[in-house]
């Protein structure tokens, strides 16, 4: 039997907006009509103009309205799905033996319904957006052979295919699993599925699109969590369920983080897409002003509801009025956001070089040492991740010290230096030029895959997190400590941490990434090479955490096995470097030719240098790791010897006495069977 914290069921008249002229069941439909009315009205009003500005044929009002309407459906369904998963995993307070199991009726039902709608709309958009992006009438696009061509001719259909596959996994997991860890995994898939169509549209090209793309990577998930959890509270109140005080407190903290991230992302994307154009002079500027105004109103609404006088009280009717106002503002925001997809932004028409097209900035100057060291351009994604990781880590250290517990300064220094190295690698001149020259890219690769992970794993972040968070007593509600443990014991996580799998992924990444078309394709898009760099960092972290990490992995290895892993990896790195140096084929040759860099004309010599860097820079860190591993092994043996000596001196080690007692027992047993004074072979 499980014990649940109270989540009061209210009679229908107690819900502040479920009586009178406005029925509770009509509220979701009203919100959908508001969002679709704004978006579809814009599409109809724009007519041919948006297509003509982009030199595209007009596909007809039916195709334009179908695309716009389905975008609204996707955004609303995706927001509810993400919000329901986040609410079930982190906001809903459960206690007892099933505190890490989700209720399939009250918690997962909303996920199942919203994810199914999301999946169907995404599948339809594969064809609809394929036709819309290429100026084909929808009925013409369904002709035999036309759909395949349209899918290949633009980015959006491919993004919708990826989104549909990811959402299909969410549909399956929500129907067959109640696990908390699976819900968190599904939440991550939801973020990726939601981002896919955004990253291939208006933030994909133009000067400074690297800032716009990174801002979108933070803003879209934060907005989905903020809007989605608010929608879940609204739907539960409409059903007569009042959330517990603990759930409301958690919701308030989440909003306090998500709201500024959403507003900051809108401002950054507005700066990028307007490209110096006065906001009041373009429809895009008016839309951004509307989005910023709606988010400001949402912030004021949140602040008025969260003022100190109310923060200590149990949730009451004020919560219902707050979520209704917030939901109306959010529906308007979704409508404006979808309407913006129908309006070509000013940055589409700014003259751009081929380098700005691929990277968002120009790298025409020769990469001298001073340029690589001092010509910085902030990589927003890794800078924000690094700052957040350091801030959370230091908060954990401070919490431990306030309790009187100790935490080694060396671990803290190693963690901070590791993230500092990540920022230097990705935001310095090296980070800018790494995508323009193969040799510089290999330096970045080795830093993110070798140097930074070694420093990070020595910080012991998981150990710190478990020590800094308190476990719930008895059958109390699950918190951060229980969430971390649940994730560490999740079977899929243990499988991903399998030493054999980690080893294969670590040594094969070089060959899969560089000897296939993946590398050239990744360098063409900002979101792709950000994912590429993130992959290098994660794979390196997994490998070195098994070898020299402070945290205890799911499958601890003896030191001899750790040494074997490192020694076995060294030939693969050496062979990769030699293969690159001796290859006559140029890796990503077409991409590098497109760039037309005046400071680099000999691609073969640059690749040869890159192979040498991979060889040398791959072997030296591994040798350092071997020395560190041998040092850890020796230190462990010394600690074990000292512990045994202390036990012997204190009379605590009874192993020798137990051995003598065993010999005496065997002797007595032999005497019993053969008689006193006789040997076993006597007759």
XYZ file of C-alpha atoms in Angstrom:
683
model
C 0.000 0.000 0.000
C 1.307 3.465 -0.844
C 0.772 6.622 1.132
C 0.024 9.751 -0.888
C 0.315 13.301 0.254
C -3.037 15.083 0.130
C -4.138 16.437 -3.202
C -7.633 17.602 -2.389
C -10.539 16.716 -4.661
C -12.865 19.704 -4.824
C -16.517 19.712 -5.829
C -17.037 21.319 -9.213
C -18.532 24.626 -7.957
C -15.351 25.280 -5.932
C -13.295 25.653 -9.102
C -13.379 29.386 -9.737
C -13.925 29.177 -13.472
C -15.957 25.964 -13.885
C -19.325 27.510 -13.260
C -21.397 30.271 -14.800
C -21.335 31.101 -18.491
C -17.847 29.628 -19.036
C -17.910 25.843 -18.660
C -14.753 24.134 -17.410
C -14.777 21.778 -20.396
C -14.884 24.732 -22.771
C -11.698 26.322 -21.407
C -9.190 24.094 -23.313
C -11.139 24.559 -26.554
C -11.261 28.304 -26.000
C -7.486 28.427 -25.521
C -6.957 26.412 -28.697
C -9.257 28.713 -30.656
C -7.367 31.778 -29.394
C -3.995 30.365 -30.483
C -5.219 29.077 -33.852
C -7.203 32.250 -34.532
C -4.112 34.446 -34.211
C -1.900 32.125 -36.273
C -4.368 31.174 -39.019
C -5.592 34.753 -39.280
C -2.025 35.877 -39.934
C -1.512 33.176 -42.580
C -4.678 34.154 -44.403
C -3.865 37.856 -44.121
C -0.343 37.383 -45.446
C -1.580 35.493 -48.506
C 1.076 35.363 -51.198
C 3.300 38.065 -49.721
C 5.521 35.886 -47.528
C 6.095 33.386 -50.327
C 6.835 36.116 -52.872
C 9.448 37.694 -50.589
C 11.259 34.337 -50.547
C 10.778 33.817 -54.307
C 8.518 30.812 -53.756
C 5.323 29.808 -55.472
C 2.151 30.203 -53.471
C 0.775 26.735 -52.586
C -2.767 27.981 -52.043
C -4.726 29.001 -48.999
C -5.623 25.401 -48.136
C -1.972 24.368 -47.788
C -1.009 27.532 -45.890
C -3.913 27.194 -43.445
C -3.313 23.453 -42.977
C 0.367 24.034 -42.196
C -0.377 26.863 -39.775
C -3.183 25.011 -38.020
C -1.115 21.856 -37.585
C 1.774 23.918 -36.176
C -0.617 25.257 -33.537
C -1.797 21.723 -32.743
C 1.805 20.520 -32.427
C 2.823 23.360 -30.139
C -0.206 22.966 -27.870
C 0.006 19.166 -27.710
C 3.787 19.191 -27.258
C 3.532 21.792 -24.489
C 0.932 19.750 -22.613
C 2.936 16.525 -23.102
C 6.202 18.056 -21.857
C 4.390 19.765 -18.984
C 2.639 16.556 -17.968
C 5.903 14.593 -17.972
C 7.681 17.297 -15.971
C 4.782 17.571 -13.529
C 4.633 13.806 -13.006
C 8.398 13.467 -12.575
C 9.285 16.510 -10.481
C 6.234 18.437 -9.253
C 3.673 15.848 -8.161
C 4.474 14.793 -4.605
C 4.139 11.053 -3.943
C 5.019 9.131 -0.798
C 5.191 5.512 0.276
C 6.602 2.473 -1.441
C 5.460 3.654 -4.889
C 6.803 7.178 -4.669
C 8.953 6.618 -7.794
C 6.127 5.010 -9.791
C 3.750 7.166 -11.822
C -0.010 6.750 -11.672
C -1.151 5.482 -15.084
C -4.570 7.119 -14.738
C -4.086 10.488 -13.092
C -0.557 11.264 -14.342
C 0.193 9.343 -17.521
C -3.231 9.643 -19.127
C -2.558 13.263 -20.078
C 0.826 12.234 -21.514
C -0.757 9.483 -23.595
C -3.460 11.704 -25.064
C -1.236 14.723 -25.801
C 1.628 12.642 -27.233
C -0.779 10.788 -29.544
C -2.147 14.093 -30.877
C 1.419 15.391 -31.221
C 2.438 12.281 -33.166
C -0.489 12.458 -35.603
C 0.051 16.180 -36.279
C 3.789 15.634 -36.839
C 3.135 12.850 -39.340
C 0.681 15.048 -41.257
C 3.169 17.928 -41.292
C 5.728 15.770 -43.118
C 3.565 16.083 -46.221
C 1.920 19.428 -45.502
C 5.129 21.339 -44.749
C 6.880 19.587 -47.612
C 4.260 21.029 -49.939
C 4.138 24.421 -48.217
C 7.913 24.936 -48.228
C 8.154 24.110 -51.936
C 5.081 26.008 -53.147
C 3.042 22.930 -54.102
C -0.714 22.672 -53.559
C -1.458 19.993 -50.999
C -3.441 17.751 -53.339
C -0.669 17.943 -55.932
C 1.911 16.964 -53.324
C 0.045 13.706 -52.671
C 0.483 12.568 -56.271
C 2.637 9.431 -56.779
C 6.352 10.238 -56.447
C 5.826 13.873 -55.473
C 6.025 13.423 -51.719
C 9.468 11.798 -51.784
C 10.857 14.685 -53.811
C 9.308 17.329 -51.535
C 10.654 15.682 -48.404
C 14.198 15.801 -49.787
C 13.896 19.346 -51.126
C 13.530 21.117 -47.748
C 14.602 20.707 -44.133
C 11.232 20.766 -42.381
C 9.891 17.356 -43.524
C 13.060 15.694 -42.254
C 12.687 17.502 -38.932
C 9.092 16.305 -38.657
C 10.204 12.724 -39.360
C 12.721 12.938 -36.509
C 10.099 14.519 -34.274
C 7.525 11.850 -35.112
C 9.943 9.016 -34.325
C 10.855 10.522 -30.953
C 7.228 11.181 -30.041
C 6.314 7.618 -31.028
C 8.751 6.411 -28.377
C 7.012 8.658 -25.828
C 3.641 7.169 -26.808
C 4.995 3.656 -26.290
C 6.703 4.356 -22.956
C 3.674 6.185 -21.547
C 1.500 3.154 -22.299
C 3.818 0.459 -20.982
C 5.972 1.958 -18.208
C 5.315 3.682 -14.880
C 8.982 4.168 -14.009
C 10.131 7.607 -12.909
C 13.428 7.214 -14.806
C 11.564 6.311 -18.005
C 9.432 9.447 -17.590
C 12.575 11.586 -17.325
C 13.989 9.848 -20.395
C 10.737 10.557 -22.253
C 10.963 14.192 -21.150
C 14.395 14.452 -22.774
C 12.990 12.945 -25.978
C 10.162 15.470 -25.813
C 12.617 18.366 -25.656
C 14.489 17.007 -28.686
C 11.276 16.414 -30.659
C 10.055 19.921 -29.857
C 13.352 21.531 -30.885
C 13.758 19.685 -34.195
C 11.439 21.860 -36.366
C 12.518 25.116 -34.693
C 16.228 24.596 -35.343
C 15.785 24.170 -39.118
C 13.628 27.243 -39.723
C 14.313 30.919 -39.040
C 17.299 30.461 -36.715
C 19.190 28.266 -39.172
C 20.843 30.900 -41.374
C 22.101 34.453 -41.403
C 24.784 36.425 -39.557
C 24.899 35.609 -35.821
C 22.630 32.606 -36.216
C 24.883 30.775 -33.758
C 23.510 33.024 -30.995
C 19.949 32.603 -32.248
C 20.254 28.826 -32.440
C 21.715 28.495 -28.944
C 19.062 30.802 -27.487
C 16.388 28.623 -29.097
C 17.925 25.502 -27.534
C 17.347 27.020 -24.103
C 14.196 29.038 -24.742
C 11.974 26.392 -26.333
C 12.359 23.781 -23.540
C 12.055 26.431 -20.808
C 8.897 27.855 -22.385
C 7.426 24.369 -22.817
C 8.007 23.525 -19.140
C 6.626 26.890 -17.949
C 3.546 26.737 -20.183
C 3.056 22.978 -19.893
C 3.113 22.722 -16.102
C 0.701 25.676 -15.929
C -1.625 23.873 -18.337
C -1.471 20.724 -16.196
C -2.437 22.703 -13.105
C -5.299 24.254 -15.064
C -6.622 20.904 -16.265
C -6.379 19.387 -12.791
C -8.247 22.307 -11.268
C -10.895 21.946 -13.963
C -11.205 18.311 -12.896
C -11.707 19.355 -9.273
C -8.210 18.458 -8.000
C -6.378 21.004 -5.878
C -2.588 20.431 -5.783
C -0.755 20.021 -2.502
C 1.219 22.891 -1.002
C 4.487 21.047 -1.778
C 3.531 20.743 -5.473
C 2.735 24.448 -5.665
C 6.046 25.356 -4.029
C 7.926 23.241 -6.570
C 5.933 24.778 -9.414
C 6.751 28.279 -8.204
C 10.490 27.500 -8.154
C 10.358 26.035 -11.667
C 8.585 29.139 -12.981
C 11.169 31.361 -11.302
C 13.827 29.664 -13.475
C 11.906 29.109 -16.710
C 10.358 32.563 -17.036
C 13.640 34.565 -17.246
C 15.155 31.940 -19.561
C 12.147 32.228 -21.892
C 12.254 36.015 -21.880
C 16.027 36.096 -22.402
C 15.764 33.685 -25.331
C 13.077 35.829 -26.996
C 15.230 38.950 -26.659
C 18.329 37.239 -28.090
C 16.425 35.742 -31.030
C 14.785 39.132 -31.658
C 18.200 40.826 -31.744
C 19.435 38.204 -34.212
C 16.408 38.094 -36.541
C 15.841 41.870 -36.670
C 19.543 42.455 -37.407
C 19.446 46.131 -36.490
C 16.036 46.805 -38.041
C 13.731 49.005 -35.942
C 11.135 46.731 -34.258
C 8.199 48.937 -35.252
C 9.170 48.937 -38.928
C 8.598 45.229 -39.652
C 5.878 42.662 -38.874
C 8.549 40.459 -37.263
C 9.423 43.288 -34.879
C 5.778 43.714 -33.898
C 5.536 39.976 -33.217
C 8.615 40.067 -31.000
C 7.201 43.040 -29.119
C 3.992 41.080 -28.615
C 5.901 38.025 -27.359
C 8.003 40.098 -24.972
C 4.889 41.906 -23.729
C 3.036 38.645 -23.125
C 5.996 37.189 -21.234
C 6.241 40.387 -19.174
C 2.537 40.058 -18.330
C 3.093 36.423 -17.369
C 5.917 37.500 -15.076
C 3.755 40.127 -13.400
C 0.967 37.585 -13.010
C 3.399 35.143 -11.406
C 4.832 37.844 -9.153
C 1.385 38.977 -7.986
C 0.393 35.408 -7.139
C 3.761 34.595 -5.476
C 4.041 37.654 -3.256
C 5.301 36.812 0.261
C 1.913 37.125 1.877
C 0.535 34.306 -0.270
C 3.633 32.158 -0.535
C 3.137 30.716 2.939
C -0.541 29.928 2.603
C -2.142 26.755 1.329
C -3.203 26.937 -2.351
C -6.672 28.418 -2.630
C -8.924 30.039 -5.210
C -6.086 32.450 -6.053
C -4.300 29.595 -7.792
C -7.258 29.050 -10.098
C -7.433 32.703 -11.099
C -3.667 32.760 -11.630
C -3.554 29.710 -13.925
C -6.556 30.917 -15.943
C -4.943 34.307 -16.613
C -1.621 32.614 -17.374
C -3.253 30.127 -19.750
C -4.942 32.898 -21.729
C -1.657 34.787 -22.084
C 0.144 31.584 -23.061
C -2.426 30.774 -25.752
C -1.874 34.215 -27.245
C 1.908 33.649 -27.119
C 1.598 30.333 -28.988
C -0.557 32.002 -31.639
C 1.946 34.822 -32.147
C 4.851 32.377 -32.198
C 3.272 30.268 -34.942
C 2.262 33.408 -36.855
C 5.934 34.442 -36.949
C 6.781 31.291 -38.910
C 4.682 32.703 -41.766
C 6.608 36.006 -41.869
C 10.134 36.128 -43.371
C 12.337 37.941 -40.819
C 14.729 40.766 -41.835
C 17.833 38.619 -41.360
C 16.744 36.507 -44.354
C 17.556 39.456 -46.607
C 20.890 40.524 -45.103
C 23.858 39.851 -47.451
C 25.873 36.963 -45.988
C 29.173 35.359 -46.843
C 29.439 31.609 -47.209
C 31.145 31.460 -43.805
C 28.310 33.391 -42.166
C 25.891 31.030 -43.842
C 27.543 28.002 -42.223
C 28.879 29.429 -38.949
C 27.064 32.721 -38.334
C 30.345 34.683 -38.397
C 33.323 35.313 -40.677
C 36.736 33.679 -40.296
C 38.568 35.346 -43.164
C 41.523 36.478 -41.022
C 44.399 34.033 -40.723
C 44.285 32.062 -37.450
C 47.518 33.338 -35.922
C 48.331 32.339 -32.357
C 47.103 35.693 -31.002
C 43.815 35.281 -32.890
C 43.272 31.785 -31.516
C 44.021 32.923 -27.974
C 42.326 36.322 -27.739
C 39.689 36.572 -30.477
C 36.779 35.260 -28.425
C 33.178 34.682 -29.491
C 30.923 33.295 -26.774
C 29.582 29.817 -27.436
C 26.323 30.333 -25.575
C 25.373 26.679 -25.238
C 28.571 25.527 -23.564
C 29.046 28.766 -21.623
C 25.617 28.483 -19.995
C 26.015 24.753 -19.308
C 29.441 25.393 -17.756
C 28.208 28.271 -15.593
C 25.216 26.256 -14.386
C 27.377 23.182 -13.646
C 29.886 25.221 -11.624
C 27.140 27.113 -9.751
C 25.283 23.939 -8.756
C 28.526 22.220 -7.744
C 29.648 25.136 -5.566
C 26.181 25.290 -3.982
C 26.574 21.624 -3.036
C 30.030 22.236 -1.559
C 28.739 25.194 0.475
C 25.842 23.102 1.737
C 28.205 20.356 2.866
C 30.498 22.768 4.674
C 27.592 24.445 6.438
C 26.654 21.014 7.792
C 30.201 20.575 9.015
C 31.148 17.953 6.413
C 34.404 18.065 4.478
C 34.907 18.090 0.733
C 38.362 17.985 -0.830
C 39.421 21.286 -2.369
C 41.253 19.400 -5.097
C 37.972 18.000 -6.404
C 36.397 21.441 -6.499
C 39.389 22.922 -8.307
C 39.378 20.057 -10.815
C 35.655 20.519 -11.560
C 35.958 24.281 -12.030
C 39.072 23.917 -14.194
C 37.330 21.308 -16.321
C 34.450 23.606 -17.198
C 36.818 26.529 -17.626
C 38.672 24.421 -20.185
C 35.353 23.694 -21.942
C 34.580 27.423 -22.190
C 38.095 28.244 -23.405
C 37.967 25.497 -26.004
C 34.566 26.413 -27.427
C 34.516 30.231 -27.041
C 38.096 31.215 -27.831
C 39.513 31.723 -31.295
C 40.078 27.967 -31.388
C 36.339 27.413 -31.058
C 35.642 29.825 -33.921
C 38.215 28.417 -36.332
C 37.803 24.747 -35.415
C 35.069 24.269 -37.999
C 37.050 26.038 -40.725
C 40.247 23.944 -40.590
C 40.586 20.220 -39.954
C 43.835 20.581 -37.995
C 42.278 23.105 -35.579
C 39.198 20.941 -35.289
C 41.353 18.054 -34.092
C 42.777 20.251 -31.326
C 39.225 21.058 -30.220
C 38.282 17.390 -30.498
C 41.149 16.241 -28.316
C 40.465 18.934 -25.749
C 36.763 18.102 -25.412
C 37.317 14.359 -25.587
C 40.533 14.049 -23.543
C 41.509 17.042 -21.416
C 38.166 18.380 -20.187
C 36.630 15.002 -19.213
C 39.730 14.026 -17.201
C 39.378 17.182 -15.089
C 35.611 16.796 -14.745
C 35.592 13.176 -13.568
C 38.100 14.034 -10.843
C 35.505 16.418 -9.402
C 33.195 13.599 -8.295
C 29.905 15.418 -9.026
C 27.638 12.415 -8.355
C 29.260 11.728 -4.989
C 28.844 15.394 -4.078
C 25.200 15.400 -5.173
C 24.385 12.344 -3.067
C 26.138 13.783 -0.031
C 24.688 17.279 -0.386
C 21.084 16.076 -0.729
C 19.227 14.451 2.137
C 17.343 11.204 1.752
C 13.670 11.252 2.680
C 12.946 9.562 5.968
C 10.973 6.362 5.858
C 8.255 6.533 3.236
C 8.458 10.301 2.774
C 8.101 11.922 -0.641
C 10.877 11.486 -3.151
C 13.288 14.371 -3.622
C 16.591 15.077 -5.349
C 18.430 12.301 -3.471
C 15.902 9.665 -4.497
C 15.802 10.962 -8.071
C 19.572 10.650 -8.427
C 19.547 7.124 -7.014
C 16.651 6.101 -9.255
C 18.510 7.307 -12.332
C 21.760 5.608 -11.286
C 19.941 2.286 -10.825
C 17.916 2.585 -14.023
C 18.689 -0.497 -16.195
C 19.248 1.579 -19.353
C 21.743 3.823 -17.567
C 23.595 0.786 -16.240
C 23.678 -0.603 -19.767
C 25.069 2.653 -21.174
C 27.765 2.504 -18.472
C 28.735 -1.045 -19.400
C 32.565 -0.962 -19.691
C 32.542 -2.860 -22.986
C 29.996 -0.495 -24.536
C 31.798 2.609 -23.235
C 35.094 1.330 -24.635
C 33.597 0.583 -28.053
C 31.917 3.990 -28.211
C 35.092 5.783 -27.130
C 37.399 4.207 -29.701
C 34.896 3.920 -32.566
C 33.692 7.533 -32.440
C 36.723 8.692 -34.418
C 36.122 6.267 -37.257
C 32.338 6.684 -37.429
C 32.421 10.478 -37.257
C 35.312 11.187 -39.637
C 35.303 8.302 -42.108
C 31.597 8.692 -42.922
C 29.586 11.681 -44.270
C 28.534 12.559 -40.690
C 31.391 15.002 -40.128
C 30.767 17.012 -43.280
C 27.023 17.191 -42.620
C 27.546 18.224 -38.996
C 29.803 21.116 -39.959
C 27.116 22.625 -42.199
C 24.648 23.381 -39.394
C 25.207 25.096 -36.078
C 22.917 22.782 -34.107
C 24.681 19.755 -35.606
C 28.230 20.726 -34.688
C 27.038 21.738 -31.203
C 25.614 18.232 -30.847
C 28.875 16.876 -32.265
C 30.926 18.679 -29.591
C 28.536 17.632 -26.839
C 28.898 14.019 -27.943
C 32.690 14.245 -27.686
C 32.475 15.608 -24.141
C 29.942 13.024 -22.930
C 31.770 10.031 -24.436
C 35.067 11.182 -22.947
C 33.422 11.680 -19.552
C 31.937 8.165 -19.578
C 35.286 6.590 -20.471
C 37.431 8.440 -17.954
C 34.866 8.133 -15.177
C 35.301 4.362 -15.451
C 39.083 4.631 -15.462
C 40.066 7.356 -12.971
C 36.774 8.856 -11.838
C 35.977 9.627 -8.205
C 32.332 8.524 -8.487
C 31.497 4.848 -8.102
C 30.214 3.569 -11.483
C 27.377 1.012 -11.719
C 29.952 -1.662 -12.604
C 33.202 -0.883 -10.718
C 36.337 -2.258 -12.349
C 39.491 -3.492 -10.638
C 42.596 -1.441 -11.327
C 44.060 -4.082 -13.607
C 40.935 -3.909 -15.817
C 41.096 -0.095 -15.859
C 44.703 -0.232 -16.953
C 43.760 -2.733 -19.640
C 41.049 -0.403 -20.994
C 43.481 2.495 -21.329
C 46.232 0.410 -22.913
C 43.735 -1.175 -25.315
C 42.469 2.259 -26.429
C 45.921 3.630 -27.272
C 46.497 1.637 -30.513
C 43.100 2.689 -31.883
C 43.979 6.375 -31.465
C 47.380 5.859 -33.039
C 45.916 3.943 -35.970
C 43.319 6.680 -36.544
C 46.001 9.363 -36.664
C 48.111 7.318 -39.079
C 45.074 6.570 -41.267
C 44.221 10.275 -41.519
C 47.817 11.227 -42.306
C 48.232 8.585 -44.993
C 44.819 9.042 -46.640
C 44.698 10.555 -50.126
C 40.992 11.352 -49.792
C 40.215 14.699 -48.154
C 37.747 14.503 -45.279
C 34.784 16.880 -45.886
C 36.550 18.179 -48.988
C 33.466 19.734 -50.581
C 32.603 21.619 -47.407
C 36.093 23.073 -47.058
C 36.131 24.073 -50.716
C 32.859 25.952 -50.224
C 34.431 28.073 -47.489
C 37.046 29.559 -49.778
C 39.436 30.525 -46.973
C 42.250 32.760 -48.229
C 44.591 31.564 -45.479
C 44.291 27.835 -46.234
C 44.609 26.407 -49.715
C 46.403 23.077 -49.196
C 43.714 20.811 -47.742
C 45.904 17.722 -47.839
C 48.660 19.355 -45.777
C 46.102 20.589 -43.244
C 44.622 17.100 -42.962
C 48.087 15.609 -42.553
C 48.729 18.034 -39.697
C 45.364 17.149 -38.176
C 46.226 13.445 -38.254
C 49.524 14.154 -36.517
C 47.707 16.149 -33.837
C 45.243 13.299 -33.345
C 48.106 10.829 -32.987
C 50.216 12.852 -30.578
C 47.423 14.535 -28.640
C 45.638 11.208 -28.289
C 48.622 9.273 -26.951
C 49.980 11.850 -24.490
C 46.753 12.253 -22.443
C 46.313 8.491 -22.321
C 49.849 8.101 -20.986
C 49.080 10.723 -18.334
C 45.935 8.792 -17.430
C 47.978 5.593 -17.122
C 50.341 7.328 -14.700
C 47.400 8.731 -12.712
C 45.798 5.300 -12.618
C 48.998 3.677 -11.389
C 49.222 6.381 -8.724
C 45.634 5.672 -7.611
C 46.376 1.945 -7.536
C 49.483 2.449 -5.425
C 47.672 4.820 -3.065
C 44.829 2.329 -2.618
C 47.284 -0.466 -1.780
C 49.004 1.781 0.763
C 45.682 2.692 2.380
C 44.724 -0.972 2.551
C 48.064 -1.904 4.109
C 47.759 0.864 6.717
C 44.227 -0.242 7.536
C 45.329 -3.838 8.056
C 48.243 -2.699 10.229
C 45.918 -0.605 12.383
C 43.579 -3.537 12.838
C 46.426 -5.865 13.789
C 47.811 -3.362 16.282
C 44.385 -2.946 17.837
C 43.676 -6.680 17.891
C 40.745 -6.210 15.514
C 41.971 -8.495 12.738
C 40.992 -12.071 13.541
C 41.837 -13.601 10.183
C 44.938 -15.480 11.462
C 43.110 -16.729 14.557
C 40.226 -17.897 12.387
C 42.678 -19.764 10.150
C 44.278 -21.523 13.142
C 40.840 -22.407 14.499
C 39.955 -23.947 11.155
C 43.116 -26.114 11.180
C 42.371 -27.244 14.721
C 38.831 -28.174 13.742
C 40.082 -30.242 10.808
C 42.558 -32.030 13.084
C 39.828 -32.934 15.558
C 37.634 -34.253 12.760
C 40.466 -36.524 11.501
C 41.081 -37.881 15.001
C 37.395 -38.669 15.367
C 37.298 -40.775 12.180
C 40.642 -42.618 12.557
C 41.038 -42.871 16.261
C 43.508 -41.175 18.587
C 47.137 -41.585 17.775
C 46.492 -43.126 14.340
C 47.275 -41.633 10.979
C 44.643 -41.809 8.234
C 46.600 -44.397 6.189
C 47.166 -46.800 9.065
C 45.371 -50.158 8.885
